XYZ file of C-alpha atoms in Angstrom:
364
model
C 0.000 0.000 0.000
C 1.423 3.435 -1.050
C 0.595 6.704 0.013
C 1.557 9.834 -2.448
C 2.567 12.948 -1.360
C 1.517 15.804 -3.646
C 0.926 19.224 -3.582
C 2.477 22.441 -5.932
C 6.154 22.899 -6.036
C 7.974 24.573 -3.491
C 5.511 23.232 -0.691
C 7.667 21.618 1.476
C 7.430 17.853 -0.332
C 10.366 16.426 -0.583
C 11.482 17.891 2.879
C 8.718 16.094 4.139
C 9.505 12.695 2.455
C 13.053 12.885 3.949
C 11.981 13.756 7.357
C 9.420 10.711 6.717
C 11.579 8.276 5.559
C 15.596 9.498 6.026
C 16.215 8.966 2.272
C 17.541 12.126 1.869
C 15.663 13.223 -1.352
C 16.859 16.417 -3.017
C 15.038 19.148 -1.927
C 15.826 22.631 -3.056
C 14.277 26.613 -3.731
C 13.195 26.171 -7.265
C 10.269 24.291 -8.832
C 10.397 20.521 -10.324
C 13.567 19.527 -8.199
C 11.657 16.040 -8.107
C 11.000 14.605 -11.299
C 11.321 10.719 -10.649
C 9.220 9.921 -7.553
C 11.061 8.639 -4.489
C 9.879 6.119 -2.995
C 10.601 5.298 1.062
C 9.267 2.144 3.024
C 8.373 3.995 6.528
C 8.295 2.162 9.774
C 4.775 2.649 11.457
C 5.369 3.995 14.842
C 3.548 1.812 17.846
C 4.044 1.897 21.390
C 2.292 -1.644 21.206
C 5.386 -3.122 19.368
C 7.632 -1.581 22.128
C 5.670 -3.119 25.037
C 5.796 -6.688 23.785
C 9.309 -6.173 23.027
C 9.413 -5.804 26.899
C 7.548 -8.467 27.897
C 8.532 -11.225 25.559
C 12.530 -10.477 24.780
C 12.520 -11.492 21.298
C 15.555 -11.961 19.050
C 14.025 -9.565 16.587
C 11.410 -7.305 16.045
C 9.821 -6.194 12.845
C 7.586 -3.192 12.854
C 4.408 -2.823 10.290
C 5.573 -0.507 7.278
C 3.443 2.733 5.057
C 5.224 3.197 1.406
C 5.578 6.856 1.018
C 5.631 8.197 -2.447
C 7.320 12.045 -3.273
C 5.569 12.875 -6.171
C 6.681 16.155 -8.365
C 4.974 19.122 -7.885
C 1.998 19.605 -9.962
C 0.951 22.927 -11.972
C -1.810 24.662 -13.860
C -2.264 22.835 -17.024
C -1.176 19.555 -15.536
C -4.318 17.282 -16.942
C -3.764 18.827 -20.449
C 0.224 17.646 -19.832
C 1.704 20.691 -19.393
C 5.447 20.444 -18.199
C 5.750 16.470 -16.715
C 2.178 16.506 -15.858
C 1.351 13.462 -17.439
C 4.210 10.883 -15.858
C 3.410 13.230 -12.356
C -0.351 12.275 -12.530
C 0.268 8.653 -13.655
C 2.837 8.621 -10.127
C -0.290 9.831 -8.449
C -2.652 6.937 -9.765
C -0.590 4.617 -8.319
C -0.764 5.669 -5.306
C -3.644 4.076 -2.873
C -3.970 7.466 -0.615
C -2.741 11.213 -0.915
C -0.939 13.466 1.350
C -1.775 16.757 0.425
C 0.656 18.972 1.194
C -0.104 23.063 1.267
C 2.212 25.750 2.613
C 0.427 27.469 5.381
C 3.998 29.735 5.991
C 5.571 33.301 4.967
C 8.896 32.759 4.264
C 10.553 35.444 1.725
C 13.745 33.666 1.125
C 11.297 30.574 -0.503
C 9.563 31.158 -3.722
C 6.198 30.087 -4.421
C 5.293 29.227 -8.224
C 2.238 31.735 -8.331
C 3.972 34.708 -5.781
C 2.039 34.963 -2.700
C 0.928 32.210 0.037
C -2.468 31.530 0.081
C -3.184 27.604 1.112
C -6.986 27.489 -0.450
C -5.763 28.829 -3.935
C -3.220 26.026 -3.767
C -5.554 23.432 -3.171
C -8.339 24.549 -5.526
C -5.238 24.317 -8.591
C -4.356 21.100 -7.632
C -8.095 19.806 -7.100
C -9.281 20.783 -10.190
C -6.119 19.743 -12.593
C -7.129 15.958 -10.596
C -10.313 16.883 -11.856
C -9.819 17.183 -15.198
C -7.825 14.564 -15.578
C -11.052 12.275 -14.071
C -13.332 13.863 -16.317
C -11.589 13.000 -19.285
C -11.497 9.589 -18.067
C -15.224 9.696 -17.621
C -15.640 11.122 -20.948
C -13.540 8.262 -22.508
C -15.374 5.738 -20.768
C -18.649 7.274 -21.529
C -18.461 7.496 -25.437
C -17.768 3.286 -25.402
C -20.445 2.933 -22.871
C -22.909 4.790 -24.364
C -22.707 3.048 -27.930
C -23.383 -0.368 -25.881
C -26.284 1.217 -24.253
C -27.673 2.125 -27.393
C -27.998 -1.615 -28.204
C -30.495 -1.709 -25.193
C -27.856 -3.407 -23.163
C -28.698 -3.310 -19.597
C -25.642 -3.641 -17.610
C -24.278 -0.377 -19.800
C -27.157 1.450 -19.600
C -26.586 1.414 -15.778
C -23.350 2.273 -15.923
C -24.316 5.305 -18.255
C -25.948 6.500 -15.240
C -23.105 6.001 -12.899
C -21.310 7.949 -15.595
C -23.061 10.759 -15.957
C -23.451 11.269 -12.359
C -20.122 11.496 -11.889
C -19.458 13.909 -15.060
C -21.843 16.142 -13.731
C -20.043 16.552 -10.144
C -16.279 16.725 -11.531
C -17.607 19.746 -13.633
C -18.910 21.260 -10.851
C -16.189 20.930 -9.083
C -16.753 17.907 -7.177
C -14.181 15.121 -6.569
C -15.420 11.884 -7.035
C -14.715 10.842 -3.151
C -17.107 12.990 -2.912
C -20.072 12.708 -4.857
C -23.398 10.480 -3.655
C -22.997 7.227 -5.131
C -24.173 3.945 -3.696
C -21.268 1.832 -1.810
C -22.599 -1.235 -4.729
C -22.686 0.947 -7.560
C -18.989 2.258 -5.966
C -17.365 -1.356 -6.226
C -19.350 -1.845 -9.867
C -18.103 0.947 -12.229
C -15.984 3.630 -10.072
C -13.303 1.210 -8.130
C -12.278 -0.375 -11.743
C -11.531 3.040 -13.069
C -8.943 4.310 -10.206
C -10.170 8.078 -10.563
C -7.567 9.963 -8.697
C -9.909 11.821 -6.917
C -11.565 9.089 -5.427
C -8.390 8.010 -3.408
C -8.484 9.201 0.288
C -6.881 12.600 1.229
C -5.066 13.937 4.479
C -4.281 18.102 4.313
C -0.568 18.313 5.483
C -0.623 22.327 6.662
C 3.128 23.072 6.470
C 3.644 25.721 9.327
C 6.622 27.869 10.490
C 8.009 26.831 14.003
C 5.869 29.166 16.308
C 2.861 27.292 14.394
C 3.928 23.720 15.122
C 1.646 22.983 18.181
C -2.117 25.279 17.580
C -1.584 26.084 13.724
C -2.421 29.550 12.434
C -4.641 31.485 10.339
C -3.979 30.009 7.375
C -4.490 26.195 8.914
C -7.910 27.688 10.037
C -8.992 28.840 6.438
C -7.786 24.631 5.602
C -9.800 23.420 8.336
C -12.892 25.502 7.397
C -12.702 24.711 3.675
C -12.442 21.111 3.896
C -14.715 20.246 6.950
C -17.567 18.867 4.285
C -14.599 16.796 3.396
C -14.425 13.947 5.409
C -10.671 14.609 5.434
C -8.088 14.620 8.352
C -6.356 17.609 8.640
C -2.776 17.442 10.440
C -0.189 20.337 11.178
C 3.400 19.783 11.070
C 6.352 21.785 11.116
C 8.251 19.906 8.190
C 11.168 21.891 7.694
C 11.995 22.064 11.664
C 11.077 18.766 12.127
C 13.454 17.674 9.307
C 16.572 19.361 11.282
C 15.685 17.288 14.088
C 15.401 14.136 12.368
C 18.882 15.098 11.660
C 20.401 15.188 15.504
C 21.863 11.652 16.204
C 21.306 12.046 19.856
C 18.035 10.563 20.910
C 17.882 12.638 24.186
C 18.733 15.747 22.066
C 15.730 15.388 19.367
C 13.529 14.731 22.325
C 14.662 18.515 24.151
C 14.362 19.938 20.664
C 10.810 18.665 20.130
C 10.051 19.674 24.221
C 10.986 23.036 23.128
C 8.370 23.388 20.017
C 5.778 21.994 22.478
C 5.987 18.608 20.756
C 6.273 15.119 23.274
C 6.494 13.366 19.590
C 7.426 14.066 16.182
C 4.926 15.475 13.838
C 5.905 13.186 11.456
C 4.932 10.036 13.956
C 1.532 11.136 13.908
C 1.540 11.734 10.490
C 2.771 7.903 9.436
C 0.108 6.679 11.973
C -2.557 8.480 10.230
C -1.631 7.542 6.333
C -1.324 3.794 7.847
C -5.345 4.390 8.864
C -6.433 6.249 5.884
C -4.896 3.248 3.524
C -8.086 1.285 5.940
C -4.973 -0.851 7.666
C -4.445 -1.853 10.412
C -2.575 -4.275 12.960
C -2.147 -7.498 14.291
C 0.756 -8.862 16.333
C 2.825 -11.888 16.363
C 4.896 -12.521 19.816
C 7.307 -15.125 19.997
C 10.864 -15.876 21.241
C 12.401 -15.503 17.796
C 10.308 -12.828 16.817
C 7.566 -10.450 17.578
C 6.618 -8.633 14.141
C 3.340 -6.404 13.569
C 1.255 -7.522 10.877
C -0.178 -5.043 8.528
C -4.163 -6.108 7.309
C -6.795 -4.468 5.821
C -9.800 -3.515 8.371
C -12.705 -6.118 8.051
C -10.002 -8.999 7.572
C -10.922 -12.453 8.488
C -8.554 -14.947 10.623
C -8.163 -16.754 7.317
C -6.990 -13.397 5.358
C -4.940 -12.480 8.589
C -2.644 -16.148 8.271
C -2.875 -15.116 4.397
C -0.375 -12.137 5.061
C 2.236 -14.820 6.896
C 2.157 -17.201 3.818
C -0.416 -18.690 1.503
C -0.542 -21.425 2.843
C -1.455 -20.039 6.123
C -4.814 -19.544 4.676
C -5.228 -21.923 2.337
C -4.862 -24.107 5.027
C -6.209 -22.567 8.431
C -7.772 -24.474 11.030
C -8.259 -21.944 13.895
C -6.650 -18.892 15.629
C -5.701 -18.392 18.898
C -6.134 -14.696 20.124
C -5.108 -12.578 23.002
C -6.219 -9.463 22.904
C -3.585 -6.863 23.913
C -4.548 -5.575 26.623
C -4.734 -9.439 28.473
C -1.203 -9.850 27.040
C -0.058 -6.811 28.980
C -1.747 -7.306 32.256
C -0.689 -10.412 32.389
C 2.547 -10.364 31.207
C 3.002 -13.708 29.171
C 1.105 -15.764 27.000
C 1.009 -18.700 29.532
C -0.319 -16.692 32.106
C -2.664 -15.382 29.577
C -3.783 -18.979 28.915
C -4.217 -19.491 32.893
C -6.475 -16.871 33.322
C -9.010 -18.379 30.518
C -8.200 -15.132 28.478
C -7.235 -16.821 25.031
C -9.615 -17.329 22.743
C -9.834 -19.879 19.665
C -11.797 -18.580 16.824
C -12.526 -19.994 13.186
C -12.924 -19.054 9.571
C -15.475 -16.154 10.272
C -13.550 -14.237 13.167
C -12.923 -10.741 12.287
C -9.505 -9.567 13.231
C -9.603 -6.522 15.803
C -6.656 -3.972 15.890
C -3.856 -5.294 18.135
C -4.601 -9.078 18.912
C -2.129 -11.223 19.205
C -2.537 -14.101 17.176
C -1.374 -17.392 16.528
C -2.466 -19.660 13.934
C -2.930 -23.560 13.503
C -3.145 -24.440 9.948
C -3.190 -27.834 7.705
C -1.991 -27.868 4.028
């Protein structure tokens, strides 16, 4: 699962994708210093992991990972393939979320491709060159559908509707996330399309220092604009959390962040909440050799949880036993766990909660 970070040039991208991920993308004062998107593999921060480090003393432990994509910067003209448009929108429908990235800081010595800073403008250019770039793939798919429903087809009449539905809200300005369509008639004719605009969306306001903690005005025009949205909006001080990420001393970062009112990175929070809008979550593994967090999709089955392990896993599943965290905690082991009556053995139909331990028992 990948989430894309976009947003026009000069917004503080690529400095967030190397305070993200450490991969030290270039980053510079002029437009287009990306061009081929970077791609990190970001360790999901969880206090969970740590704990049953604690308790268990494995030999390893693997944490659950978010792909983070630094896509270019996009422009005016971009769906009619201005400049790279075309390879920078193809990045973005890739991508399974977007990080929306808008400079909500005055900062003379850093340009801005259309002169002044004004976060709304920013978003409207990039919304409606996503847009565009939807609505010509509705109009493509229209004009074959349309022909077929002419033939008093059925199935591609009902699509026609779909279709039309959703050409009338991208030309009013409405991205397809957005627009009333049945959850059925969602998984029927919009999913097998991949609009870009139907892809979940988190506003990254990119704030000066003094901003890092409460925002400012220009986070408060974001929040206000997108609260019909259904969209997380986060604040982060990218370019002064990027120096930090750059102090080796653990103790050090930590005094830095104390002193911008932070008791964690920004960019923590930030991972955590692209691993939740990709609709993943965890499950945990706790063993001698290893305890490992388990990356699944909400709503997966035990079967579709031992799938992740190996295919065989669920090809083959029996049962699963399950401790839920909290019981693993309080009680420190797994055997005590078992004492107290606190494990559970579920089949085929149990739906995985966030944070059970798990172990499976499978026959292929």
């Amino acid at each position: 699962m990948k989430a894309g970070i976009v947003g026009l040039p000069n917004v503080g991208k690529s400095t967030l994708f190397n305070c993200l991920s450490n991969a030290k993308a270039q980053s510079a004062n002029f437009p287009f210093c990306t061009i081929e998107p970077n791609i990190g593999v970001v360790n999901v921060p969880d206090p969970r992991l740590e704990k049953l480090e604690e308790l268990v003393n494995p030999e390893r432990v693997v944490p659950a990972t978010v792909d983070i994509v630094d896509i270019a910067g996009l422009v005016k003209g971009a769906s009619k393939g201005e400049a790279l448009a075309n390879q920078f929108l193809g990045n973005i429908r890739e991508t399974d979320a977007i990080l929306h990235v808008l400079r909500c800081f005055d900062n003379e010595n850093i340009v801005h491709v259309d002169g002044s800073v004004d976060p709304i403008r920013d978003k409207e250019t990039i919304d409606i060159e996503l847009q565009l770039k939807d609505l010509d793939t509705v109009d493509k798919k229209l004009e074959k559908v349309k022909r077929t429903a002419r033939t008093g087809n059925k199935e591609a009449q009902a699509e026609e509707v779909i279709l039309l539905k959703l050409k009338e809200g991208l030309e009013a300005g409405i991205s397809v996330r957005a627009i009333d369509i049945s959850d059925d008639d969602r998984t029927e004719y919009v999913k097998p399309l991949q609009f870009i605009t139907d892809k979940p969306v988190m506003y990254v306001c990119n704030v000066d220092e003094n901003s890092a903690v409460d925002g400012n005005a220009y986070v408060d025009l974001v929040r206000e604009n997108v609260k019909d949205e259904n969209a997380e909006v986060l604040v982060l001080a990218v370019g002064t959390e990027a120096d930090i990420t750059e102090l080796d001393d653990y103790e050090e970062r930590q005094m830095f962040l104390a002193d911008i009112g932070l008791d964690e990175p920004g960019s923590a929070k930030l991972i955590r909440s692209a691993y939740k809008l990709l609709n993943q979550q965890t499950y945990f593994t706790a063993g001698v050799k290893e305890v490992r967090a388990w990356t699944i999709t909400i709503g997966s089955t035990g079967p579709q949880a031992a799938g992740v392990i190996h295919t065989d896993f669920e090809k083959g599943f029996i049962r699963a036993e399950v401790i839920k965290y909290n019981d693993f905690v309080e009680y420190g082991s797994e055997a005590k766990v078992k004492e107290a009556g606190k494990l559970s053995v579920e089949g085929k139909g149990y739906i995985v909660n966030d944070g059970d331990v798990m172990h499976f028992l499978f026959n292929v």
